CSV table of C-alpha atoms in Angstrom, one decimal:
chain,number,residue,atom,x,y,z
E,1,MET,CA,13.9,-10.5,2.7
E,2,ILE,CA,12.8,-7.0,3.7
E,3,PHE,CA,12.7,-8.2,7.3
E,4,TYR,CA,16.3,-9.0,7.1
E,5,VAL,CA,17.1,-5.5,5.9
E,6,PHE,CA,15.4,-3.9,8.8
E,7,PHE,CA,17.0,-6.4,11.2
E,8,PHE,CA,20.4,-5.5,9.8
E,9,LEU,CA,19.6,-1.8,10.5
E,10,MET,CA,18.4,-2.4,14.0
E,11,ILE,CA,21.6,-4.4,14.8
E,12,ARG,CA,23.8,-1.5,13.7
E,13,ARG,CA,21.9,0.8,16.1
E,14,PRO,CA,22.1,4.0,14.2
E,15,PRO,CA,21.2,7.2,16.2
E,16,ARG,CA,17.6,7.5,17.1
E,17,SER,CA,17.2,10.4,14.8
E,18,THR,CA,18.1,8.2,11.8
E,19,LEU,CA,15.6,5.4,12.7
E,20,PHE,CA,12.6,7.5,12.0
E,21,PRO,CA,12.9,7.4,8.2
E,22,TYR,CA,12.6,3.6,8.0
E,23,THR,CA,9.3,3.7,9.9
E,24,THR,CA,7.9,5.7,7.1
E,25,LEU,CA,10.1,4.8,4.1
E,26,PHE,CA,7.7,2.6,2.2
E,27,ARG,CA,4.8,4.9,3.0
E,28,SER,CA,6.6,7.9,1.8
E,29,LEU,CA,7.7,6.1,-1.5
E,30,LYS,CA,4.0,5.3,-2.3
E,31,VAL,CA,4.7,2.2,-4.1
E,32,PRO,CA,4.1,-1.4,-2.9
E,33,PHE,CA,7.2,-3.5,-2.1
E,34,ALA,CA,5.1,-6.6,-1.6
E,35,ASN,CA,3.8,-8.8,-4.3
E,36,GLU,CA,1.0,-6.7,-6.1
E,37,ASP,CA,-0.4,-9.8,-7.9
E,38,HIS,CA,-0.6,-11.9,-4.7
E,39,ASP,CA,-3.7,-14.2,-4.7
E,40,TYR,CA,-3.1,-16.6,-1.8
E,41,PRO,CA,-4.9,-16.5,1.6
E,42,ARG,CA,-1.7,-15.4,3.4
E,43,GLU,CA,0.5,-12.3,3.7
E,44,PRO,CA,2.3,-11.5,0.4
E,45,ASP,CA,6.1,-11.9,-0.1
E,46,ASP,CA,8.3,-9.0,-0.9
E,47,TYR,CA,10.2,-8.5,-4.2
E,48,GLY,CA,13.6,-9.0,-2.6
E,49,ILE,CA,16.8,-7.2,-2.8
E,50,GLY,CA,19.3,-6.6,-5.6
E,51,GLY,CA,22.4,-6.4,-3.4
E,52,TRP,CA,24.3,-4.3,-0.9
E,53,LEU,CA,26.9,-1.6,-1.6
E,54,ARG,CA,30.3,-2.7,-0.6
E,55,ASP,CA,30.7,-0.2,2.1
E,56,ASP,CA,27.2,-1.0,3.5
E,57,SER,CA,26.1,2.6,2.9
E,58,ALA,CA,22.9,1.5,0.9
E,59,VAL,CA,21.0,-1.5,-0.2
E,60,LEU,CA,19.1,-2.1,-3.5
E,61,LEU,CA,15.4,-2.9,-3.0
E,62,TYR,CA,13.0,-4.1,-5.6
E,63,ASP,CA,9.3,-3.0,-6.2
E,64,LYS,CA,7.4,-4.9,-8.8
E,65,TYR,CA,9.1,-2.9,-11.6
E,66,ASP,CA,11.8,-0.6,-10.4
E,67,ILE,CA,15.0,-0.6,-8.4
E,68,TRP,CA,15.6,1.6,-5.3
E,69,LEU,CA,18.8,2.7,-3.8
E,70,VAL,CA,18.0,3.0,0.0
E,71,PRO,CA,20.7,4.4,2.4
E,72,THR,CA,21.3,2.6,5.6
E,73,GLU,CA,21.9,5.9,7.4
E,74,ALA,CA,19.9,9.2,7.0
E,75,GLY,CA,19.0,10.2,3.5
E,76,GLU,CA,16.4,9.7,0.8
E,77,ALA,CA,15.8,6.6,-1.2
E,78,ILE,CA,16.6,7.1,-4.9
E,79,ASN,CA,14.7,5.3,-7.8
E,80,LEU,CA,17.7,4.1,-9.9
E,81,THR,CA,15.4,3.3,-12.8
E,82,ALA,CA,13.7,6.6,-12.5
E,83,GLY,CA,10.2,5.2,-12.4
E,84,ARG,CA,10.5,4.0,-16.0
E,85,GLY,CA,9.7,0.5,-15.0
E,86,ARG,CA,6.3,1.3,-13.6
E,87,ALA,CA,5.6,3.7,-16.3
E,88,ASP,CA,6.5,1.3,-19.1
E,89,ARG,CA,5.4,-1.9,-17.2
E,90,ARG,CA,8.9,-3.3,-17.6
E,91,THR,CA,10.6,-5.1,-14.6
E,92,TYR,CA,14.2,-4.2,-14.0
E,93,ARG,CA,16.4,-6.6,-12.0
E,94,VAL,CA,20.2,-6.7,-11.3
E,95,ALA,CA,21.8,-9.3,-13.6
E,96,GLY,CA,22.3,-12.4,-11.6
E,97,TYR,CA,25.9,-13.4,-12.1
E,98,ASP,CA,28.2,-14.0,-9.1
E,99,ARG,CA,30.0,-10.9,-7.8
E,100,GLY,CA,31.7,-12.6,-4.9
E,101,ALA,CA,31.3,-11.6,-1.3
E,102,GLU,CA,32.5,-7.9,-1.5
E,103,GLY,CA,29.1,-6.4,-2.5
E,104,LEU,CA,28.6,-3.7,-5.1
E,105,ASP,CA,31.1,-1.1,-5.9
E,106,PRO,CA,29.4,2.4,-5.4
E,107,GLY,CA,31.4,3.6,-8.4
E,108,GLU,CA,30.4,0.7,-10.9
E,109,LYS,CA,28.0,0.5,-13.7
E,110,LEU,CA,25.4,-2.0,-12.8
E,111,LEU,CA,24.1,-4.4,-15.5
E,112,LEU,CA,20.4,-4.9,-15.5
E,113,VAL,CA,17.9,-7.3,-17.3
E,114,GLY,CA,14.5,-5.8,-18.2
E,115,PHE,CA,11.3,-7.8,-18.8
E,116,ASP,CA,8.4,-6.3,-20.7
E,117,GLU,CA,5.2,-7.3,-18.8
E,118,LEU,CA,3.0,-6.9,-21.9
E,119,ALA,CA,5.3,-7.9,-24.9
E,120,LYS,CA,7.1,-10.6,-22.8
E,121,ASN,CA,10.6,-9.8,-24.3
E,122,SER,CA,13.8,-9.2,-22.4
E,123,SER,CA,16.3,-6.3,-22.7
E,124,ILE,CA,19.7,-5.5,-21.2
E,125,TRP,CA,20.5,-2.2,-19.5
E,126,THR,CA,23.2,-0.4,-17.5
E,127,VAL,CA,22.7,2.1,-14.7
E,128,ASP,CA,25.4,4.2,-13.1
E,129,LEU,CA,25.2,4.0,-9.4
E,130,ALA,CA,26.9,7.3,-9.1
E,131,GLY,CA,25.1,9.2,-11.8
E,132,ARG,CA,21.9,7.2,-11.9
E,133,LYS,CA,21.9,7.1,-15.7
E,134,LEU,CA,19.8,4.3,-17.3
E,135,GLU,CA,20.9,3.2,-20.7
E,136,LEU,CA,19.5,0.6,-23.0
E,137,ARG,CA,22.2,-1.9,-24.4
E,138,ARG,CA,20.2,-4.6,-26.2
E,139,GLU,CA,16.5,-5.5,-26.9
E,140,ASP,CA,14.8,-7.9,-29.2
E,141,GLU,CA,12.2,-10.6,-29.3
E,142,ARG,CA,14.3,-12.7,-27.1
E,143,PHE,CA,14.8,-13.8,-23.5
E,144,TYR,CA,18.3,-12.9,-22.1
E,145,SER,CA,20.0,-14.5,-19.1
E,146,ILE,CA,23.4,-13.2,-18.0
E,147,LYS,CA,25.5,-16.1,-16.7
E,148,ALA,CA,29.0,-14.6,-15.8
E,149,LYS,CA,31.3,-11.6,-16.0
E,150,ALA,CA,35.0,-11.8,-16.9
E,151,LYS,CA,37.2,-11.2,-13.8
E,152,GLU,CA,39.4,-8.5,-15.4
E,153,ALA,CA,37.4,-7.2,-18.3
E,154,GLU,CA,33.9,-5.7,-19.1
E,155,ARG,CA,32.8,-8.8,-20.9
E,156,PHE,CA,29.8,-10.9,-20.2
E,157,LEU,CA,28.7,-14.5,-20.9
E,158,TYR,CA,25.0,-14.8,-21.5
E,159,THR,CA,22.2,-16.8,-23.3
E,160,GLU,CA,19.6,-15.6,-25.7
E,161,GLU,CA,16.6,-17.7,-26.7
E,162,ALA,CA,13.2,-17.7,-28.3
E,163,TYR,CA,10.5,-20.2,-29.1
E,164,THR,CA,12.3,-21.4,-32.1
E,165,VAL,CA,15.9,-20.4,-31.0
E,166,PHE,CA,17.9,-22.6,-28.7
E,167,ASN,CA,19.6,-21.0,-25.8
E,168,ASP,CA,23.1,-21.0,-27.0
E,169,LEU,CA,26.1,-19.2,-25.2
E,170,TRP,CA,27.1,-15.7,-26.3
E,171,VAL,CA,29.7,-13.3,-25.2
E,172,ALA,CA,29.6,-9.5,-25.4
E,173,GLY,CA,31.3,-6.3,-24.2
E,174,GLU,CA,29.6,-3.7,-21.9
E,175,ASP,CA,27.7,-2.1,-24.8
E,176,PHE,CA,26.4,-5.5,-26.2
E,177,ARG,CA,26.5,-4.1,-29.7
E,178,LYS,CA,28.6,-6.8,-31.3
E,179,PRO,CA,27.9,-10.1,-29.4
E,180,LYS,CA,29.7,-13.2,-30.4
E,181,ARG,CA,27.9,-16.6,-30.5
E,182,LEU,CA,30.0,-19.3,-28.9
E,183,THR,CA,28.0,-22.5,-29.3
E,184,ASP,CA,25.7,-24.1,-31.8
E,185,LEU,CA,24.2,-27.0,-29.8
E,186,ASN,CA,21.1,-27.7,-31.8
E,187,PRO,CA,21.8,-27.4,-35.5
E,188,GLN,CA,19.2,-29.9,-36.2
E,189,LEU,CA,16.5,-27.5,-35.4
E,190,ASP,CA,16.8,-26.0,-38.9
E,191,ARG,CA,15.2,-29.3,-40.2
E,192,PHE,CA,12.0,-28.9,-38.4
E,193,ASP,CA,9.0,-26.5,-38.6
E,194,LEU,CA,8.3,-25.9,-35.0
E,195,GLY,CA,5.3,-23.6,-35.5
E,196,GLU,CA,5.0,-19.9,-34.4
E,197,ALA,CA,4.4,-18.6,-30.9
E,198,GLY,CA,2.5,-15.3,-30.4
E,199,LEU,CA,0.3,-13.6,-27.8
E,200,VAL,CA,-3.6,-13.6,-27.6
E,201,GLU,CA,-5.5,-11.2,-25.4
E,202,TRP,CA,-9.0,-11.4,-23.9
E,203,ALA,CA,-11.0,-10.5,-20.8
E,204,SER,CA,-12.0,-12.9,-18.0
E,205,ASP,CA,-15.6,-13.3,-17.1
E,206,ASP,CA,-14.8,-10.7,-14.3
E,207,GLY,CA,-13.5,-8.2,-16.9
E,208,ILE,CA,-9.7,-8.8,-16.0
E,209,PRO,CA,-7.4,-8.4,-18.9
E,210,MET,CA,-5.8,-11.8,-19.7
E,211,GLN,CA,-3.0,-13.0,-22.0
E,212,GLY,CA,-2.1,-16.5,-23.3
E,213,ILE,CA,0.5,-17.9,-25.7
E,214,LEU,CA,-0.9,-19.3,-28.9
E,215,ILE,CA,1.5,-21.7,-30.8
E,216,LYS,CA,0.3,-21.9,-34.5
E,217,PRO,CA,1.0,-25.4,-36.0
E,218,ALA,CA,3.6,-26.2,-38.5
E,219,ASN,CA,2.6,-25.1,-42.1
E,220,TYR,CA,-0.2,-22.9,-40.7
E,221,ASP,CA,-2.9,-22.1,-43.2
E,222,PRO,CA,-5.1,-19.2,-42.0
E,223,ASP,CA,-8.0,-20.6,-44.0
E,224,ARG,CA,-8.1,-23.7,-41.8
E,225,ARG,CA,-9.3,-24.5,-38.3
E,226,TYR,CA,-7.2,-26.7,-36.2
E,227,PRO,CA,-7.5,-29.1,-33.3
E,228,VAL,CA,-6.2,-27.4,-30.2
E,229,LEU,CA,-4.3,-28.7,-27.1
E,230,VAL,CA,-4.8,-26.4,-24.1
E,231,TYR,CA,-2.2,-26.6,-21.4
E,232,TYR,CA,-2.1,-24.0,-18.7
E,233,ARG,CA,-0.6,-22.3,-15.8
E,234,PHE,CA,1.1,-18.8,-15.8
E,235,PHE,CA,3.0,-19.4,-19.1
E,236,THR,CA,3.1,-16.0,-20.9
E,237,PRO,CA,6.5,-15.1,-19.4
E,238,ARG,CA,7.8,-18.0,-21.5
E,239,LEU,CA,6.7,-16.6,-24.8
E,240,HIS,CA,10.3,-16.1,-26.0
E,241,ARG,CA,11.7,-19.2,-24.2
E,242,PHE,CA,12.8,-22.3,-25.9
E,243,ASN,CA,10.9,-25.4,-24.7
E,244,ASP,CA,13.1,-28.4,-24.4
E,245,PRO,CA,11.3,-31.2,-26.3
E,246,VAL,CA,11.6,-33.8,-23.4
E,247,ILE,CA,9.5,-36.7,-22.6
E,248,ASN,CA,8.0,-36.1,-19.2
E,249,HIS,CA,4.5,-35.4,-17.4
E,250,ARG,CA,3.5,-32.6,-19.8
E,251,PRO,CA,2.9,-32.7,-23.6
E,252,SER,CA,5.8,-31.6,-25.8
E,253,PHE,CA,4.5,-28.5,-27.5
E,254,TYR,CA,6.8,-29.0,-30.5
E,255,VAL,CA,5.4,-32.5,-31.1
E,256,TYR,CA,1.8,-31.4,-31.1
E,257,ALA,CA,2.5,-28.2,-33.2
E,258,GLY,CA,4.4,-30.5,-35.7
E,259,ASP,CA,1.4,-32.8,-35.9
E,260,GLY,CA,-1.1,-30.3,-36.8
E,261,TYR,CA,-2.3,-29.0,-33.4
E,262,ALA,CA,-2.5,-25.5,-32.2
E,263,VAL,CA,-1.3,-25.2,-28.7
E,264,PHE,CA,-3.0,-22.7,-26.3
E,265,LEU,CA,-1.3,-21.7,-23.0
E,266,PRO,CA,-3.6,-19.3,-21.2
E,267,ASP,CA,-2.7,-17.5,-18.0
E,268,ILE,CA,-5.1,-18.0,-15.0
E,269,ARG,CA,-6.1,-15.6,-12.3
E,270,PHE,CA,-7.3,-17.0,-9.0
E,271,GLN,CA,-9.9,-15.9,-6.4
E,272,VAL,CA,-9.3,-17.0,-2.8
E,273,GLY,CA,-12.2,-19.4,-1.9
E,274,ARG,CA,-13.1,-20.3,-5.4
E,275,PRO,CA,-10.0,-21.5,-7.2
E,276,GLY,CA,-11.7,-23.8,-9.5
E,277,HIS,CA,-14.4,-21.5,-10.7
E,278,SER,CA,-12.0,-18.6,-11.1
E,279,ALA,CA,-9.8,-20.8,-13.2
E,280,ALA,CA,-12.8,-21.5,-15.4
E,281,LYS,CA,-13.6,-17.7,-15.6
E,282,SER,CA,-10.0,-17.0,-16.9
E,283,LEU,CA,-9.6,-19.9,-19.2
E,284,LEU,CA,-13.0,-20.4,-21.0
E,285,PRO,CA,-13.2,-16.9,-22.5
E,286,GLY,CA,-9.6,-17.4,-23.8
E,287,VAL,CA,-10.5,-20.6,-25.5
E,288,GLN,CA,-13.6,-18.9,-27.0
E,289,ARG,CA,-11.3,-16.2,-28.2
E,290,ILE,CA,-9.2,-18.5,-30.3
E,291,VAL,CA,-12.4,-20.0,-31.8
E,292,GLU,CA,-13.5,-16.4,-32.7
E,293,LEU,CA,-10.2,-15.9,-34.4
E,294,GLY,CA,-10.9,-18.7,-36.7
E,295,ILE,CA,-7.9,-20.8,-35.5
E,296,ALA,CA,-9.6,-23.5,-33.2
E,297,ASP,CA,-12.0,-26.1,-34.3
E,298,PRO,CA,-14.6,-25.8,-31.7
E,299,ASP,CA,-15.2,-29.6,-31.7
E,300,ALA,CA,-11.6,-30.6,-31.4
E,301,ILE,CA,-10.2,-28.9,-28.2
E,302,ALA,CA,-8.4,-30.9,-25.6
E,303,LEU,CA,-7.6,-29.7,-22.1
E,304,HIS,CA,-4.5,-30.9,-20.2
E,305,GLY,CA,-3.1,-30.2,-16.8
E,306,HIS,CA,-0.9,-31.8,-14.1
E,307,SER,CA,-1.0,-31.5,-10.3
E,308,TRP,CA,-2.5,-28.1,-9.5
E,309,SER,CA,-3.4,-27.6,-13.2
E,310,GLY,CA,-4.7,-31.3,-13.1
E,311,TYR,CA,-7.1,-30.3,-10.4
E,312,GLN,CA,-8.2,-27.3,-12.4
E,313,THR,CA,-8.7,-29.6,-15.5
E,314,ALA,CA,-11.0,-31.9,-13.4
E,315,GLN,CA,-12.9,-29.0,-11.9
E,316,ILE,CA,-13.3,-27.0,-15.1
E,317,ILE,CA,-15.0,-30.0,-17.0
E,318,THR,CA,-17.7,-30.1,-14.2
E,319,GLU,CA,-18.7,-26.5,-15.5
E,320,THR,CA,-18.5,-26.9,-19.4
E,321,ASP,CA,-18.8,-29.2,-22.3
E,322,MET,CA,-16.4,-27.2,-24.3
E,323,PHE,CA,-13.7,-29.7,-24.6
E,324,ALA,CA,-13.6,-32.8,-26.8
E,325,CYS,CA,-11.5,-34.6,-24.1
E,326,ALA,CA,-9.3,-33.8,-21.0
E,327,VAL,CA,-6.2,-35.2,-19.4
E,328,ALA,CA,-5.6,-34.7,-15.6
E,329,GLY,CA,-2.3,-35.7,-14.2
E,330,ALA,CA,-2.0,-36.2,-10.5
E,331,PRO,CA,-5.2,-34.1,-9.6
E,332,VAL,CA,-6.8,-33.5,-6.2
E,333,THR,CA,-10.5,-34.4,-6.9
E,334,ASN,CA,-11.9,-34.3,-3.4
E,335,MET,CA,-10.7,-31.5,-1.1
E,336,THR,CA,-12.6,-32.8,1.9
E,337,SER,CA,-10.7,-36.0,2.0
E,338,ALA,CA,-7.4,-34.5,0.7
E,339,TYR,CA,-7.6,-31.9,3.5
E,340,GLY,CA,-7.3,-34.5,6.2
E,341,GLY,CA,-4.4,-36.4,4.6
E,342,ILE,CA,-0.6,-36.0,4.5
E,343,ARG,CA,2.0,-35.5,2.0
E,344,TYR,CA,3.5,-39.0,2.0
E,345,GLU,CA,6.9,-37.8,0.9
E,346,THR,CA,7.4,-35.2,3.8
E,347,GLY,CA,4.8,-36.3,6.3
E,348,LEU,CA,3.4,-32.8,6.3
E,349,SER,CA,-0.3,-32.4,6.9
E,350,ARG,CA,-2.1,-31.2,3.8
E,351,MET,CA,-4.2,-28.6,5.7
E,352,PHE,CA,-1.8,-25.8,5.2
E,353,GLN,CA,-2.2,-26.1,1.5
E,354,TYR,CA,-5.9,-25.3,1.7
E,355,GLU,CA,-5.9,-22.8,4.5
E,356,LYS,CA,-2.9,-20.7,3.4
E,357,SER,CA,-1.3,-21.9,0.2
E,358,GLN,CA,-1.8,-23.2,-3.4
E,359,SER,CA,-5.4,-24.6,-3.0
E,360,ARG,CA,-6.5,-21.1,-1.8
E,361,ILE,CA,-9.6,-22.0,0.1
E,362,GLY,CA,-8.5,-19.7,3.1
E,363,ALA,CA,-10.4,-21.4,5.9
E,364,THR,CA,-10.6,-24.7,7.7
E,365,LEU,CA,-12.9,-27.5,6.6
E,366,TRP,CA,-15.2,-26.7,9.4
E,367,GLU,CA,-15.2,-23.0,8.9
E,368,ARG,CA,-16.2,-23.2,5.2
E,369,ARG,CA,-17.3,-26.7,4.6
E,370,ASP,CA,-19.3,-25.4,1.6
E,371,LEU,CA,-16.1,-24.2,-0.2
E,372,TYR,CA,-14.4,-27.5,0.2
E,373,ILE,CA,-17.4,-29.2,-1.4
E,374,GLU,CA,-17.8,-26.5,-4.1
E,375,ASN,CA,-14.3,-26.9,-5.3
E,376,SER,CA,-14.2,-30.6,-5.3
E,377,PRO,CA,-14.8,-32.3,-8.8
E,378,VAL,CA,-15.9,-35.6,-7.3
E,379,PHE,CA,-19.1,-34.0,-5.8
E,380,PHE,CA,-20.1,-32.9,-9.4
E,381,ALA,CA,-18.9,-35.8,-11.4
E,382,ASP,CA,-22.5,-36.3,-12.6
E,383,ARG,CA,-22.1,-33.0,-14.7
E,384,ILE,CA,-19.0,-34.2,-16.5
E,385,ASN,CA,-19.7,-35.1,-20.1
E,386,THR,CA,-16.0,-34.8,-21.3
E,387,PRO,CA,-14.0,-38.0,-21.9
E,388,LEU,CA,-11.3,-37.9,-19.1
E,389,LEU,CA,-7.9,-39.6,-18.8
E,390,ILE,CA,-6.5,-39.6,-15.2
E,391,GLN,CA,-2.8,-40.4,-14.6
E,392,PHE,CA,-1.2,-41.2,-11.2
E,393,GLY,CA,2.0,-42.8,-9.8
E,394,ASP,CA,1.0,-45.0,-6.9
E,395,GLU,CA,3.9,-43.6,-4.8
E,396,ASP,CA,3.0,-40.0,-5.3
E,397,GLY,CA,4.4,-38.0,-2.3
E,398,ALA,CA,2.6,-34.8,-3.0
E,399,VAL,CA,-1.0,-35.8,-4.0
E,400,PRO,CA,-2.4,-39.1,-2.6
E,401,TRP,CA,-3.1,-41.4,-5.6
E,402,THR,CA,-6.4,-42.4,-4.0
E,403,GLN,CA,-7.6,-38.9,-5.2
E,404,GLY,CA,-7.5,-40.2,-8.7
E,405,ILE,CA,-9.3,-43.4,-7.7
E,406,GLU,CA,-12.1,-41.4,-6.1
E,407,LEU,CA,-12.9,-39.6,-9.4
E,408,TYR,CA,-12.3,-42.6,-11.5
E,409,MET,CA,-14.8,-44.7,-9.4
E,410,ALA,CA,-17.3,-41.8,-9.5
E,411,MET,CA,-17.1,-41.6,-13.3
E,412,ARG,CA,-17.4,-45.4,-13.7
E,413,ARG,CA,-20.4,-45.5,-11.4
E,414,LEU,CA,-22.0,-42.7,-13.4
E,415,ASP,CA,-21.2,-44.5,-16.7
E,416,LYS,CA,-18.9,-41.7,-17.8
E,417,PRO,CA,-16.0,-42.2,-20.2
E,418,CYS,CA,-12.9,-42.3,-18.1
E,419,VAL,CA,-9.4,-44.0,-18.4
E,420,PHE,CA,-7.1,-44.4,-15.3
E,421,LEU,CA,-3.3,-44.8,-15.8
E,422,GLN,CA,-1.6,-46.1,-12.7
E,423,TYR,CA,2.2,-46.4,-12.8
E,424,HIS,CA,3.6,-48.7,-10.1
E,425,GLY,CA,6.3,-47.3,-7.9
E,426,GLU,CA,6.2,-43.8,-9.5
E,427,PRO,CA,6.1,-40.4,-7.7
E,428,HIS,CA,4.2,-37.2,-8.4
E,429,HIS,CA,6.2,-36.8,-11.7
E,430,LEU,CA,7.1,-40.0,-13.5
E,431,LYS,CA,10.8,-40.9,-13.3
E,432,LYS,CA,11.4,-44.0,-15.3
E,433,TYR,CA,11.9,-43.3,-19.0
E,434,ALA,CA,9.8,-46.3,-20.1
E,435,ASN,CA,6.8,-45.0,-18.1
E,436,LYS,CA,7.2,-41.5,-19.3
E,437,LEU,CA,7.3,-42.6,-22.8
E,438,ASP,CA,4.4,-44.9,-22.2
E,439,TYR,CA,2.3,-42.0,-20.8
E,440,THR,CA,3.3,-39.7,-23.6
E,441,LEU,CA,2.1,-42.2,-26.2
E,442,ARG,CA,-1.1,-43.0,-24.5
E,443,MET,CA,-1.9,-39.4,-23.9
E,444,LYS,CA,-1.3,-38.6,-27.5
E,445,ALA,CA,-3.5,-41.6,-28.7
E,446,PHE,CA,-6.3,-40.4,-26.4
E,447,ILE,CA,-6.2,-36.9,-27.6
E,448,ASP,CA,-5.9,-37.9,-31.4
E,449,HIS,CA,-8.9,-40.1,-30.9
E,450,PHE,CA,-11.3,-37.4,-29.7
E,451,CYS,CA,-9.8,-34.5,-31.7
E,452,LYS,CA,-8.7,-36.0,-34.9
E,453,GLY,CA,-11.0,-39.1,-35.1
E,454,ALA,CA,-8.0,-41.5,-35.0
E,455,GLU,CA,-8.9,-45.1,-34.1
E,456,ALA,CA,-8.8,-45.9,-30.4
E,457,PRO,CA,-6.1,-48.4,-29.4
E,458,ASP,CA,-7.1,-51.4,-27.5
């Protein structure tokens, strides 16, 4: 996106004397405008733009936290949020409702949404593009999303939600002091104990500060230890989001919390070249932390992941016996064979994924053969002692379902406990409701057997 900003500036061909500031702009501001948390083996993306002023006199650029007003002619960039974002570790972004094609009025008050990086809650702010005055309008343990603005009034349609609060529609004036609720779409939620979501903090094996969401079960008793379902990717920004209780490829958190499970959603930090091991170094100390807190029964912890997280699940259980059982949906299990394949849905070679993208190896198979083997669970299946459930649709367009067969056959050859669920005619995420329901029930039965001692179905 920043490329297009500079392309626009060059097309306009300002005087040579005004081009110089753009060659040194980002150096002089001394803050990164590219993703600071980038952990892929490729160049990082930028944070994007917040819009153009209507007269093209300036553009709003984002760094990780703050918003900058950058003139298109000579002049200094102005930090509209006065550096408070970086100081408070709060990300400010322009509210995302449609303003039409005219651009931003230089005299208007701009509505912003803030997000606290540590507490994970939202806030609503205004900033005066003329006076640069940042003012707080609303903040709570909620996630806010601005949907629309009235055409002829300073009134806004928005949603607010939390783990136990459905994202109904609200309307408010510019000050957001007396918002009015417009809908009540899920009144039946009052009949259920959905548990309680909060943050847990720990350090990875590399000393990196980590966070995760811990959902305590319904009727939580601090004197009891509970079975735990661990499901992971980068979930903490969803601490104050409502999780639709749908039937799909992932477990419904509300169902497990309502049935006496704690649900743990740890963040993961990756290392290029060793994605599997770095996932273990992030996740395992987090699981140990909830055991130390007296919440988790150390003998009744299940691990679940799908796709990229499914790969991590399969890899992590080659490094630990911490889990009573594990569920891996659509996992890559052999990076050497997956590397030479294609994505059946698009026809794309899978090589890009390992060299530059999600799988994070950062080299070709022939440059770092050792890393492809090191990060492939099938080569270390002899170390797996965790009962494993593998799920695949046999028309998966993203991950060849033969990846599941490879690990399943290895587990069976090694006389390891493993179940393989093959769904005919299904893609990467199950589409047919009957199959989604079947998987949900079988997954729950598998986890209940190993974590609660329930009788195993036939």
